[in-house]
Tab-separated table of C-alpha atoms in Angstrom:
chain	number	residue	atom	x	y	z
H	1	GLN	CA	-12.187	5.702	22.277
H	2	HIS	CA	-13.359	6.941	18.856
H	3	TRP	CA	-12.075	3.730	17.270
H	4	LYS	CA	-13.991	1.581	19.787
H	5	ASP	CA	-17.193	3.585	19.299
H	6	SER	CA	-16.968	3.345	15.520
H	7	LEU	CA	-16.244	-0.381	15.489
H	8	SER	CA	-19.071	-1.095	17.942
H	9	GLN	CA	-21.472	0.846	15.713
H	10	PHE	CA	-20.275	-1.173	12.743
H	11	LYS	CA	-21.013	-4.491	14.493
H	12	GLN	CA	-24.564	-3.362	15.368
H	13	ILE	CA	-25.461	-2.583	11.741
H	14	GLU	CA	-27.200	-5.544	10.114
H	15	ASP	CA	-27.739	-4.148	6.603
H	16	LYS	CA	-24.472	-2.402	5.786
H	17	SER	CA	-25.749	-1.315	2.359
H	18	THR	CA	-27.917	1.349	4.043
H	19	ILE	CA	-24.966	3.223	5.568
H	20	THR	CA	-24.129	6.606	4.095
H	21	LYS	CA	-20.831	6.989	2.272
H	22	THR	CA	-19.491	9.377	4.913
H	23	ARG	CA	-20.315	7.101	7.832
H	24	MET	CA	-18.996	4.059	5.987
H	25	ALA	CA	-15.705	5.803	5.208
H	26	LEU	CA	-15.379	6.924	8.838
H	27	CYS	CA	-15.940	3.406	10.175
H	28	ILE	CA	-13.350	1.959	7.792
H	29	TYR	CA	-10.896	4.735	8.633
H	30	HIS	CA	-11.149	4.022	12.358
H	31	GLY	CA	-10.738	0.312	11.683
H	32	VAL	CA	-7.583	0.847	9.602
H	33	CYS	CA	-6.114	3.184	12.236
H	34	ALA	CA	-6.889	0.765	15.064
H	35	GLY	CA	-5.340	-2.152	13.203
H	36	LEU	CA	-2.257	-0.155	12.284
H	37	ALA	CA	-1.848	1.014	15.893
H	38	VAL	CA	-1.767	-2.620	17.025
H	39	LEU	CA	0.756	-3.551	14.335
H	40	THR	CA	3.121	-0.685	15.143
H	41	GLU	CA	2.979	-1.455	18.884
H	42	GLY	CA	2.600	2.061	20.188
H	43	ILE	CA	4.219	4.105	17.415
H	44	LEU	CA	1.251	6.445	17.097
H	45	VAL	CA	2.638	8.699	14.368
H	46	ALA	CA	1.719	6.208	11.650
H	47	PRO	CA	-1.957	5.577	12.568
H	48	LEU	CA	-2.660	9.152	13.687
H	49	GLU	CA	-0.894	11.122	10.955
H	50	GLY	CA	0.148	8.536	8.365
H	51	VAL	CA	-3.449	7.613	7.482
H	52	VAL	CA	-5.272	10.839	6.653
H	53	ASN	CA	-8.730	9.514	5.823
H	54	CYS	CA	-10.712	6.975	3.844
H	55	ARG	CA	-13.062	7.746	0.964
H	56	ILE	CA	-15.771	5.870	-0.875
H	57	ILE	CA	-15.192	6.423	-4.594
H	58	SER	CA	-17.430	5.572	-7.542
H	59	ASN	CA	-16.432	3.548	-10.598
H	60	GLU	CA	-17.616	4.032	-14.161
H	61	ASP	CA	-20.202	1.253	-13.827
H	62	GLY	CA	-21.713	2.859	-10.714
H	63	SER	CA	-20.137	0.476	-8.209
H	64	ARG	CA	-18.306	1.804	-5.148
H	65	SER	CA	-14.763	1.169	-3.938
H	66	LEU	CA	-12.530	2.079	-1.010
H	67	ALA	CA	-9.743	4.673	-1.243
H	68	ILE	CA	-7.216	5.163	1.572
H	69	ASN	CA	-5.435	8.508	1.751
H	70	TYR	CA	-1.884	8.246	3.122
H	71	ALA	CA	0.617	10.916	4.188
H	72	GLY	CA	4.399	10.989	4.683
H	73	PRO	CA	4.395	9.898	8.375
H	74	ILE	CA	3.233	6.445	7.250
H	75	ARG	CA	6.957	5.834	6.699
H	76	SER	CA	7.352	5.261	10.467
H	77	ALA	CA	5.168	2.144	10.213
H	78	GLY	CA	7.792	0.414	8.081
H	79	GLY	CA	7.175	-1.437	4.852
H	80	THR	CA	5.321	-4.311	6.504
H	81	GLY	CA	2.985	-1.995	8.413
H	82	GLN	CA	2.305	0.040	5.288
H	83	ALA	CA	1.365	-3.016	3.250
H	84	LEU	CA	-0.689	-4.594	6.034
H	85	SER	CA	-2.719	-1.392	6.389
H	86	VAL	CA	-3.856	-1.937	2.800
H	87	LEU	CA	-4.766	-5.538	3.635
H	88	ILE	CA	-6.759	-4.351	6.662
H	89	GLY	CA	-8.569	-1.923	4.384
H	90	ASP	CA	-9.344	-4.790	2.001
H	91	ILE	CA	-10.857	-6.850	4.821
H	92	LEU	CA	-13.076	-3.928	5.861
H	93	ARG	CA	-13.958	-3.256	2.227
H	94	ARG	CA	-15.367	-6.764	1.938
H	95	ASP	CA	-17.405	-6.335	5.131
H	96	PHE	CA	-19.075	-3.244	3.686
H	97	GLY	CA	-19.743	-4.786	0.275
H	98	LEU	CA	-17.365	-2.561	-1.702
H	99	VAL	CA	-15.715	-3.796	-4.903
H	100	PRO	CA	-12.076	-3.412	-6.016
H	101	PRO	CA	-11.475	-0.106	-7.839
H	102	GLN	CA	-11.620	0.056	-11.614
H	103	MET	CA	-8.530	2.068	-12.477
H	104	THR	CA	-8.596	4.348	-15.501
H	105	TRP	CA	-5.721	4.791	-17.945
H	106	ASN	CA	-5.156	8.349	-16.701
H	107	GLU	CA	-4.856	7.215	-13.070
H	108	ILE	CA	-2.306	4.539	-13.964
H	109	GLU	CA	-0.254	7.032	-15.968
H	110	ARG	CA	-0.432	9.411	-12.998
H	111	TYR	CA	1.171	6.725	-10.812
H	112	LYS	CA	3.998	6.336	-13.334
H	113	GLU	CA	4.693	10.066	-13.497
H	114	GLU	CA	4.761	10.488	-9.724
H	115	VAL	CA	7.156	7.566	-9.284
H	116	SER	CA	9.509	9.110	-11.836
H	117	LYS	CA	9.388	12.504	-10.066
H	118	TYR	CA	9.722	11.256	-6.490
H	119	GLY	CA	11.668	8.078	-7.205
H	120	ARG	CA	14.955	9.373	-5.807
H	121	GLY	CA	13.604	9.287	-2.272
H	122	LEU	CA	12.333	5.717	-2.475
H	123	GLN	CA	14.168	2.575	-1.420
H	124	TYR	CA	12.966	0.850	-4.571
H	125	ARG	CA	11.387	2.278	-7.705
H	126	PRO	CA	9.131	-0.173	-9.561
H	127	SER	CA	9.188	-0.291	-13.336
H	128	ASN	CA	6.199	0.891	-15.368
H	129	PRO	CA	4.962	-2.681	-16.034
H	130	GLN	CA	5.150	-3.398	-12.300
H	131	LEU	CA	3.181	-0.245	-11.512
H	132	GLU	CA	0.495	-1.329	-13.962
H	133	ILE	CA	0.209	-4.703	-12.229
H	134	ILE	CA	-0.246	-3.039	-8.837
H	135	ALA	CA	-2.687	-0.393	-10.042
H	136	LYS	CA	-4.902	-2.813	-11.966
H	137	ASN	CA	-5.032	-5.516	-9.294
H	138	CYS	CA	-4.828	-3.858	-5.872
H	139	PRO	CA	-8.288	-4.233	-4.238
H	140	VAL	CA	-7.939	-0.843	-2.514
H	141	TYR	CA	-7.419	2.518	-4.218
H	142	ILE	CA	-4.183	3.908	-2.764
H	143	ASP	CA	-4.231	7.711	-2.577
H	144	GLY	CA	-2.145	10.289	-0.746
H	145	GLU	CA	-1.672	13.870	0.387
H	146	GLY	CA	-0.030	16.177	-2.144
H	147	VAL	CA	3.463	17.496	-1.376
H	148	GLY	CA	6.342	18.871	-3.412
H	149	GLU	CA	6.144	19.512	-7.140
H	150	GLU	CA	3.022	19.452	-9.248
H	151	VAL	CA	2.690	16.860	-11.971
H	152	SER	CA	2.916	18.029	-15.571
H	153	GLY	CA	0.439	15.531	-17.002
H	154	GLN	CA	-2.729	13.752	-15.874
H	155	ARG	CA	-3.926	16.754	-13.887
H	156	ASP	CA	-7.361	17.446	-12.384
H	157	LEU	CA	-8.420	13.804	-12.317
H	158	PRO	CA	-11.882	13.281	-10.775
H	159	ARG	CA	-10.776	10.757	-8.142
H	160	VAL	CA	-7.391	12.354	-7.352
H	161	LEU	CA	-7.687	15.280	-4.931
H	162	THR	CA	-4.386	17.009	-5.726
H	163	ASN	CA	-2.102	17.815	-8.636
H	164	ARG	CA	1.014	17.444	-6.488
H	165	CYS	CA	3.089	14.310	-5.960
H	166	ARG	CA	1.503	12.114	-3.285
H	167	GLU	CA	4.280	11.071	-0.926
H	168	GLY	CA	2.256	8.725	1.275
H	169	MET	CA	0.843	6.876	-1.709
H	170	LEU	CA	4.309	6.342	-3.169
H	171	LEU	CA	5.671	4.979	0.104
H	172	VAL	CA	2.876	2.431	0.457
H	173	LEU	CA	2.899	1.526	-3.227
H	174	CYS	CA	6.652	1.138	-3.744
H	175	GLU	CA	8.202	0.377	-0.355
H	176	GLY	CA	5.246	-1.410	1.205
H	177	LEU	CA	3.475	-3.616	-1.322
H	178	VAL	CA	6.449	-4.305	-3.596
H	179	LEU	CA	9.250	-4.913	-1.108
H	180	LYS	CA	7.098	-6.721	1.467
H	181	ALA	CA	5.206	-8.928	-0.986
H	182	PRO	CA	6.610	-12.210	0.482
H	183	LYS	CA	5.254	-11.335	3.944
H	184	ILE	CA	1.873	-10.120	2.723
H	185	ILE	CA	1.245	-13.167	0.547
H	186	LYS	CA	1.542	-15.389	3.633
H	187	TYR	CA	-1.371	-13.571	5.277
H	188	THR	CA	-3.493	-13.537	2.123
H	189	ASP	CA	-2.949	-17.278	1.647
H	190	GLU	CA	-4.164	-17.933	5.205
H	191	LEU	CA	-7.204	-15.710	4.619
H	192	GLY	CA	-7.909	-17.279	1.226
H	193	PHE	CA	-7.872	-13.952	-0.627
H	194	LYS	CA	-7.337	-14.880	-4.288
H	195	GLU	CA	-7.385	-11.208	-5.307
H	196	TRP	CA	-3.834	-10.861	-3.963
H	197	GLU	CA	-2.241	-13.535	-6.168
H	198	TRP	CA	-0.632	-10.795	-8.280
H	199	LEU	CA	1.816	-10.199	-5.426
H	200	ARG	CA	3.626	-13.381	-6.466
H	201	ASP	CA	5.009	-11.468	-9.449
H	202	PHE	CA	7.149	-9.497	-6.975
H	203	ILE	CA	8.534	-12.553	-5.153
H	204	PRO	CA	11.813	-13.995	-6.492
H	205	GLY	CA	10.949	-17.432	-7.872
H	206	GLY	CA	7.258	-16.906	-7.124
H	207	ASP	CA	6.127	-17.693	-10.661
H	208	ASP	CA	7.269	-21.325	-10.385
H	209	ASP	CA	4.897	-22.658	-7.757
H	210	ASN	CA	5.882	-26.284	-8.395
H	211	GLU	CA	9.572	-25.674	-7.803
H	212	LYS	CA	10.962	-25.539	-4.283
H	213	ILE	CA	13.688	-23.033	-3.526
H	214	THR	CA	16.520	-24.984	-1.949
H	215	GLU	CA	18.848	-22.068	-1.288
H	216	LEU	CA	18.546	-18.368	-0.595
H	217	GLN	CA	19.174	-15.986	-3.454
H	218	PRO	CA	20.638	-12.480	-3.023
H	219	ILE	CA	18.172	-9.610	-3.405
H	220	GLU	CA	19.707	-6.597	-5.104
H	221	LYS	CA	16.613	-4.428	-5.548
H	222	PHE	CA	17.722	-1.818	-3.033
H	223	LEU	CA	21.048	-1.372	-4.862
H	224	SER	CA	19.489	-0.616	-8.251
H	225	ASP	CA	18.895	3.072	-7.434
H	226	MET	CA	21.856	3.613	-5.122
H	227	VAL	CA	23.031	7.231	-5.004
H	228	ALA	CA	26.555	7.716	-6.353
H	229	GLY	CA	29.101	8.247	-3.584
H	230	ARG	CA	27.137	6.448	-0.882
H	231	PRO	CA	29.350	3.820	0.807
H	232	ILE	CA	28.462	0.153	0.360
H	233	PHE	CA	29.897	-2.182	2.995
H	234	ALA	CA	29.213	-5.403	1.106
H	235	GLN	CA	27.179	-6.827	-1.751
H	236	PRO	CA	24.124	-8.943	-0.812
H	237	MET	CA	25.201	-12.326	0.595
H	238	ALA	CA	28.827	-11.728	-0.410
H	239	PRO	CA	31.413	-13.911	1.380
H	240	GLY	CA	33.040	-11.898	4.147
H	241	GLY	CA	30.242	-9.333	4.165
H	242	PHE	CA	28.228	-8.004	7.084
H	243	ARG	CA	25.111	-9.408	8.678
H	244	LEU	CA	22.959	-6.897	10.546
H	245	ARG	CA	20.511	-8.383	13.008
H	246	TYR	CA	17.874	-5.956	14.275
H	247	GLY	CA	15.730	-6.284	17.388
H	248	ARG	CA	12.743	-4.421	18.753
């Protein structure tokens, strides 16, 4: 009911520039949670506990941007749900007249350090150049709740609320946006969002738009950080290997 009330209030506001930062953040938060609840089809852990809150942050030039604060339970939404929650936030950001965040050098370096500290628990760990691409181009500031160890560098940043590793942020950043880039780019193309073109850098063969892929290529990203001793049934697309078909 809170989501419906918030969204109905949002539709009744003609001049959205007059809304206070707190009310604006609350409306966007309810919108993201409602959208994520629809996507997850009743798995309420992700929208209720995976998305902690939304914040309106200020950039160096005085403009305002949207920050979404994620927590560990966002993992239950799956990579596609995680990435689509960012896209939903981007749609709401546009409705409220917010601009993409202007990332500072310290914030980008903070991303790199947290990935190196928490990388063992991730399905895929992006390289530092890949993290820079995401941080500089993502139209929503991805934040998270602090858990685990504290970072050794880039502490006490103005727009980062904790000095601990942010688990929810890492899940959305690494397992959501990176691994599910092919799915997300389909939605952004339909919506005409040119700000998401950077996702093509994470799609195999995505740089060559004029070339058509005639055959499927094996994806070995998830094997790059495989823990020693963990059994592997078959290499990707290997003859005689296994095919797992999942259903809802």
